[in-house]
PDB file of C-alpha atoms in Angstrom:
ATOM      1  CA  MET A   1     171.621  55.396 169.514  1.00 73.00           C
ATOM      2  CA  LEU A   2     168.482  53.898 170.967  1.00 81.00           C
ATOM      3  CA  SER A   3     165.512  55.747 172.359  1.00 87.00           C
ATOM      4  CA  ASN A   4     164.503  54.918 175.937  1.00 91.00           C
ATOM      5  CA  GLN A   5     161.482  53.039 174.586  1.00 92.00           C
ATOM      6  CA  GLU A   6     163.651  50.937 172.259  1.00 87.00           C
ATOM      7  CA  ALA A   7     166.056  50.098 175.094  1.00 85.00           C
ATOM      8  CA  TYR A   8     163.186  49.162 177.435  1.00 90.00           C
ATOM      9  CA  ALA A   9     161.707  46.964 174.696  1.00 90.00           C
ATOM     10  CA  LEU A  10     165.053  45.134 174.531  1.00 87.00           C
ATOM     11  CA  ILE A  11     164.954  44.601 178.308  1.00 90.00           C
ATOM     12  CA  ARG A  12     161.407  43.213 177.983  1.00 93.00           C
ATOM     13  CA  GLU A  13     162.343  40.904 175.076  1.00 90.00           C
ATOM     14  CA  LYS A  14     161.957  37.224 176.021  1.00 93.00           C
ATOM     15  CA  LYS A  15     165.436  35.739 176.025  1.00 91.00           C
ATOM     16  CA  ILE A  16     167.305  32.578 176.914  1.00 91.00           C
ATOM     17  CA  PHE A  17     170.819  31.916 178.101  1.00 90.00           C
ATOM     18  CA  ILE A  18     172.869  30.065 175.503  1.00 88.00           C
ATOM     19  CA  ASN A  19     174.369  27.001 177.218  1.00 81.00           C
ATOM     20  CA  PRO A  20     172.765  27.685 180.616  1.00 74.00           C
ATOM     21  CA  PRO A  21     175.549  29.151 182.745  1.00 77.00           C
ATOM     22  CA  ILE A  22     176.926  27.935 186.060  1.00 81.00           C
ATOM     23  CA  VAL A  23     178.332  30.175 188.802  1.00 80.00           C
ATOM     24  CA  ASN A  24     180.714  28.459 191.186  1.00 76.00           C
ATOM     25  CA  LEU A  25     182.530  31.560 192.494  1.00 68.00           C
ATOM     26  CA  ALA A  26     185.871  29.972 191.588  1.00 65.00           C
ATOM     27  CA  HIS A  27     186.141  32.877 189.123  1.00 66.00           C
ATOM     28  CA  THR A  28     185.520  36.563 189.707  1.00 71.00           C
ATOM     29  CA  LYS A  29     184.081  37.559 186.349  1.00 78.00           C
ATOM     30  CA  TYR A  30     181.411  35.876 184.275  1.00 81.00           C
ATOM     31  CA  ARG A  31     179.971  36.739 180.876  1.00 80.00           C
ATOM     32  CA  PHE A  32     176.883  34.840 179.785  1.00 83.00           C
ATOM     33  CA  GLU A  33     175.457  35.098 176.280  1.00 83.00           C
ATOM     34  CA  MET A  34     171.748  35.294 175.646  1.00 86.00           C
ATOM     35  CA  GLU A  35     169.532  35.448 172.587  1.00 86.00           C
ATOM     36  CA  SER A  36     165.973  36.480 171.956  1.00 88.00           C
ATOM     37  CA  VAL A  37     163.434  33.662 171.956  1.00 93.00           C
ATOM     38  CA  GLU A  38     161.513  35.156 169.035  1.00 91.00           C
ATOM     39  CA  GLN A  39     164.243  37.032 167.145  1.00 86.00           C
ATOM     40  CA  ARG A  40     167.323  34.819 167.154  1.00 82.00           C
ATOM     41  CA  ASN A  41     169.409  37.631 165.610  1.00 81.00           C
ATOM     42  CA  LEU A  42     169.054  39.660 168.839  1.00 84.00           C
ATOM     43  CA  LYS A  43     172.002  38.799 171.111  1.00 85.00           C
ATOM     44  CA  PHE A  44     172.591  39.909 174.691  1.00 85.00           C
ATOM     45  CA  PHE A  45     175.149  39.536 177.474  1.00 83.00           C
ATOM     46  CA  VAL A  46     174.798  39.300 181.221  1.00 84.00           C
ATOM     47  CA  ASP A  47     178.046  40.184 183.005  1.00 82.00           C
ATOM     48  CA  MET A  48     178.532  39.244 186.614  1.00 83.00           C
ATOM     49  CA  GLU A  49     181.559  40.128 188.743  1.00 77.00           C
ATOM     50  CA  VAL A  50     182.258  38.488 192.085  1.00 69.00           C
ATOM     51  CA  LYS A  51     185.109  39.836 194.266  1.00 64.00           C
ATOM     52  CA  ALA A  52     186.287  39.327 197.807  1.00 52.00           C
ATOM     53  CA  GLU A  53     187.431  42.353 199.816  1.00 39.00           C
ATOM     54  CA  THR A  54     185.125  42.277 202.735  1.00 27.00           C
ATOM     55  CA  ILE A  55     183.460  39.732 200.497  1.00 28.00           C
ATOM     56  CA  LYS A  56     182.414  41.490 197.259  1.00 28.00           C
ATOM     57  CA  ILE A  57     180.583  40.609 193.967  1.00 29.00           C
ATOM     58  CA  LYS A  58     179.802  43.141 190.199  1.00 27.00           C
ATOM     59  CA  LEU A  59     173.395  43.103 186.749  1.00 31.00           C
ATOM     60  CA  SER A  60     177.155  46.272 193.831  1.00 21.00           C
ATOM     61  CA  VAL A  61     177.532  47.793 199.968  1.00 20.00           C
ATOM     62  CA  GLY A  62     179.943  48.845 202.768  1.00 24.00           C
ATOM     63  CA  GLU A  63     181.184  48.828 206.271  1.00 33.00           C
ATOM     64  CA  TYR A  64     179.186  45.938 207.670  1.00 34.00           C
ATOM     65  CA  LYS A  65     180.534  42.964 205.703  1.00 37.00           C
ATOM     66  CA  THR A  66     178.354  42.739 202.695  1.00 42.00           C
ATOM     67  CA  TRP A  67     179.051  41.336 199.280  1.00 47.00           C
ATOM     68  CA  LYS A  68     179.608  43.549 196.286  1.00 53.00           C
ATOM     69  CA  THR A  69     177.818  42.513 193.137  1.00 58.00           C
ATOM     70  CA  SER A  70     176.985  43.935 189.781  1.00 63.00           C
ATOM     71  CA  HIS A  71     174.757  42.179 187.266  1.00 65.00           C
ATOM     72  CA  ASN A  72     174.952  43.929 183.903  1.00 68.00           C
ATOM     73  CA  HIS A  73     172.594  43.319 180.970  1.00 64.00           C
ATOM     74  CA  ARG A  74     173.814  44.478 177.543  1.00 66.00           C
ATOM     75  CA  SER A  75     172.624  44.191 173.986  1.00 63.00           C
ATOM     76  CA  LYS A  76     175.216  42.697 171.671  1.00 60.00           C
ATOM     77  CA  SER A  77     173.085  43.209 168.548  1.00 57.00           C
ATOM     78  CA  VAL A  78     172.800  46.991 168.699  1.00 64.00           C
ATOM     79  CA  GLY A  79     176.370  47.981 169.471  1.00 68.00           C
ATOM     80  CA  ASN A  80     177.080  46.441 172.883  1.00 71.00           C
ATOM     81  CA  ILE A  81     174.869  48.941 174.691  1.00 80.00           C
ATOM     82  CA  GLY A  82     174.327  48.659 178.426  1.00 82.00           C
ATOM     83  CA  LEU A  83     170.641  48.294 179.252  1.00 85.00           C
ATOM     84  CA  LEU A  84     170.359  47.564 182.987  1.00 89.00           C
ATOM     85  CA  ARG A  85     172.732  46.955 185.894  1.00 89.00           C
ATOM     86  CA  VAL A  86     172.175  46.395 189.602  1.00 89.00           C
ATOM     87  CA  ASP A  87     175.061  47.297 191.942  1.00 87.00           C
ATOM     88  CA  PHE A  88     175.670  46.329 195.540  1.00 85.00           C
ATOM     89  CA  GLY A  89     178.879  47.840 196.990  1.00 82.00           C
ATOM     90  CA  GLY A  90     179.745  50.152 194.106  1.00 83.00           C
ATOM     91  CA  LYS A  91     180.069  53.937 194.260  1.00 88.00           C
ATOM     92  CA  HIS A  92     178.480  56.105 191.583  1.00 90.00           C
ATOM     93  CA  GLU A  93     177.495  59.699 190.847  1.00 95.00           C
ATOM     94  CA  ASN A  94     174.667  60.592 188.477  1.00 96.00           C
ATOM     95  CA  PRO A  95     175.092  63.430 185.975  1.00 95.00           C
ATOM     96  CA  PRO A  96     174.437  66.829 187.625  1.00 95.00           C
ATOM     97  CA  ARG A  97     171.483  67.753 185.412  1.00 94.00           C
ATOM     98  CA  ALA A  98     168.817  65.861 183.519  1.00 94.00           C
ATOM     99  CA  ASN A  99     167.813  66.694 179.972  1.00 91.00           C
ATOM    100  CA  GLN A 100     164.483  66.055 178.225  1.00 92.00           C
ATOM    101  CA  HIS A 101     165.371  62.402 177.584  1.00 92.00           C
ATOM    102  CA  VAL A 102     165.717  61.466 181.264  1.00 94.00           C
ATOM    103  CA  PRO A 103     162.422  60.079 182.619  1.00 95.00           C
ATOM    104  CA  ASN A 104     161.125  61.916 185.710  1.00 96.00           C
ATOM    105  CA  TRP A 105     161.452  58.837 187.924  1.00 96.00           C
ATOM    106  CA  ILE A 106     165.198  58.896 187.162  1.00 96.00           C
ATOM    107  CA  ALA A 107     165.720  62.689 186.805  1.00 97.00           C
ATOM    108  CA  GLN A 108     164.807  63.286 190.452  1.00 97.00           C
ATOM    109  CA  PHE A 109     168.185  61.708 191.303  1.00 98.00           C
ATOM    110  CA  ALA A 110     170.265  64.169 189.220  1.00 97.00           C
ATOM    111  CA  GLY A 111     173.616  64.764 190.941  1.00 97.00           C
ATOM    112  CA  LYS A 112     172.998  61.993 193.486  1.00 98.00           C
ATOM    113  CA  TYR A 113     176.128  60.318 194.809  1.00 98.00           C
ATOM    114  CA  PHE A 114     175.666  56.679 195.809  1.00 95.00           C
ATOM    115  CA  GLU A 115     177.957  55.488 198.601  1.00 91.00           C
ATOM    116  CA  ARG A 116     179.103  51.847 198.818  1.00 85.00           C
ATOM    117  CA  HIS A 117     176.344  51.105 201.339  1.00 85.00           C
ATOM    118  CA  GLU A 118     173.619  52.295 198.908  1.00 91.00           C
ATOM    119  CA  PRO A 119     172.591  49.588 196.412  1.00 90.00           C
ATOM    120  CA  HIS A 120     171.355  51.094 193.164  1.00 92.00           C
ATOM    121  CA  VAL A 121     170.128  50.190 189.693  1.00 93.00           C
ATOM    122  CA  HIS A 122     171.539  51.712 186.512  1.00 91.00           C
ATOM    123  CA  ILE A 123     169.271  51.929 183.491  1.00 90.00           C
ATOM    124  CA  TYR A 124     169.782  53.076 179.919  1.00 89.00           C
ATOM    125  CA  VAL A 125     168.961  56.717 179.195  1.00 91.00           C
ATOM    126  CA  GLU A 126     168.947  58.083 175.648  1.00 88.00           C
ATOM    127  CA  THR A 127     171.730  60.534 174.643  1.00 75.00           C
ATOM    128  CA  TYR A 128     174.060  59.463 177.427  1.00 64.00           C
ATOM    129  CA  SER A 129     177.047  57.226 176.699  1.00 60.00           C
ATOM    130  CA  THR A 130     176.137  54.087 174.792  1.00 56.00           C
ATOM    131  CA  GLN A 131     178.811  52.041 176.580  1.00 55.00           C
ATOM    132  CA  ARG A 132     178.221  53.067 180.191  1.00 70.00           C
ATOM    133  CA  LEU A 133     175.054  53.344 182.176  1.00 83.00           C
ATOM    134  CA  LYS A 134     175.374  56.922 183.493  1.00 91.00           C
ATOM    135  CA  TRP A 135     172.095  57.103 185.445  1.00 94.00           C
ATOM    136  CA  ALA A 136     171.065  55.135 188.533  1.00 95.00           C
ATOM    137  CA  VAL A 137     168.219  55.090 191.043  1.00 97.00           C
ATOM    138  CA  PRO A 138     168.201  53.717 194.596  1.00 97.00           C
ATOM    139  CA  LEU A 139     167.418  50.009 194.688  1.00 95.00           C
ATOM    140  CA  GLU A 140     164.411  50.544 196.951  1.00 95.00           C
ATOM    141  CA  VAL A 141     162.656  52.826 194.429  1.00 96.00           C
ATOM    142  CA  PHE A 142     163.536  50.872 191.296  1.00 96.00           C
ATOM    143  CA  GLU A 143     160.602  49.262 189.509  1.00 96.00           C
ATOM    144  CA  PHE A 144     160.380  48.011 185.944  1.00 96.00           C
ATOM    145  CA  ASP A 145     157.033  46.714 184.725  1.00 96.00           C
ATOM    146  CA  GLY A 146     156.022  46.079 188.342  1.00 97.00           C
ATOM    147  CA  LYS A 147     159.207  44.074 189.060  1.00 97.00           C
ATOM    148  CA  THR A 148     161.537  45.051 191.915  1.00 96.00           C
ATOM    149  CA  PHE A 149     164.430  43.763 194.009  1.00 95.00           C
ATOM    150  CA  SER A 150     163.652  42.489 197.513  1.00 95.00           C
ATOM    151  CA  VAL A 151     167.231  42.005 198.767  1.00 91.00           C
ATOM    152  CA  ARG A 152     168.788  45.163 200.274  1.00 88.00           C
ATOM    153  CA  ALA A 153     172.242  43.719 201.117  1.00 85.00           C
ATOM    154  CA  ILE A 154     174.021  40.560 200.066  1.00 83.00           C
ATOM    155  CA  THR A 155     175.566  38.662 202.948  1.00 81.00           C
ATOM    156  CA  SER A 156     175.234  35.083 201.707  1.00 81.00           C
ATOM    157  CA  ILE A 157     175.224  32.992 198.550  1.00 80.00           C
ATOM    158  CA  ASP A 158     171.458  32.543 199.000  1.00 86.00           C
ATOM    159  CA  GLU A 159     170.924  36.328 198.865  1.00 87.00           C
ATOM    160  CA  LEU A 160     173.204  36.546 195.806  1.00 85.00           C
ATOM    161  CA  GLU A 161     171.135  33.848 194.140  1.00 88.00           C
ATOM    162  CA  LEU A 162     167.873  35.657 194.999  1.00 91.00           C
ATOM    163  CA  VAL A 163     169.161  38.947 193.507  1.00 90.00           C
ATOM    164  CA  THR A 164     170.192  36.987 190.406  1.00 89.00           C
ATOM    165  CA  ARG A 165     166.710  35.407 190.111  1.00 92.00           C
ATOM    166  CA  GLU A 166     165.044  38.814 190.461  1.00 94.00           C
ATOM    167  CA  PHE A 167     167.428  40.253 187.859  1.00 91.00           C
ATOM    168  CA  GLU A 168     166.589  37.380 185.507  1.00 92.00           C
ATOM    169  CA  THR A 169     162.878  38.098 185.982  1.00 95.00           C
ATOM    170  CA  ILE A 170     163.338  41.811 185.227  1.00 94.00           C
ATOM    171  CA  ILE A 171     165.295  41.111 182.015  1.00 91.00           C
ATOM    172  CA  ASN A 172     162.753  38.440 181.017  1.00 93.00           C
ATOM    173  CA  ALA A 173     165.141  35.466 181.006  1.00 92.00           C
ATOM    174  CA  GLN A 174     163.274  32.250 180.279  1.00 94.00           C
ATOM    175  CA  ASN A 175     166.000  30.051 181.800  1.00 92.00           C
ATOM    176  CA  GLY A 176     168.441  30.831 184.577  1.00 89.00           C
ATOM    177  CA  ILE A 177     171.964  30.841 185.911  1.00 86.00           C
ATOM    178  CA  ARG A 178     172.765  27.826 188.072  1.00 86.00           C
ATOM    179  CA  PHE A 179     174.708  28.136 191.321  1.00 84.00           C
ATOM    180  CA  MET A 180     177.087  25.410 192.514  1.00 78.00           C
ATOM    181  CA  LYS A 181     176.508  25.803 196.244  1.00 69.00           C
ATOM    182  CA  ASN A 182     178.355  22.655 197.283  1.00 58.00           C
ATOM    183  CA  LEU A 183     181.629  24.547 196.772  1.00 46.00           C
ATOM    184  CA  PHE A 184     180.926  27.032 199.584  1.00 44.00           C
TER     185      PHE A 184
END
């Protein structure tokens, strides 16, 4: 199990995508491998899920035709632990109570239920499941090292790409995912 500080250090670690990935939306699920720039033994994944209901995508929003997306950043080297995920269109409920390991900026959302129209960011919290990111905060209050998300709903490939770029910045990716826009 990682401490919060260890998990946040992994998020901050400079990393590169192995074989820079391409998203063409011909598939619904993507898994991209990453490695640390300075510690090649540190391996990471970025998972991205793109679905179409009322147009949806899963690093996840509702009634007014938005896309659903989730970008998930995990550490492969320390037991496939989820570190950070941004969701547009997903539903989620935080644990009902926070313990001493939950930072105050996250604990204030204990018991919060996120509806599909409420984008949110999941982040690793010590002592909660190592596989799933149990805690989330509203997208508009999320900040990590001064980095935030500017997009509040995804209604186009350009907004999906912007969320992806902001996600890459937050996880300290030194290269990026390419989008094949000529297919849309």
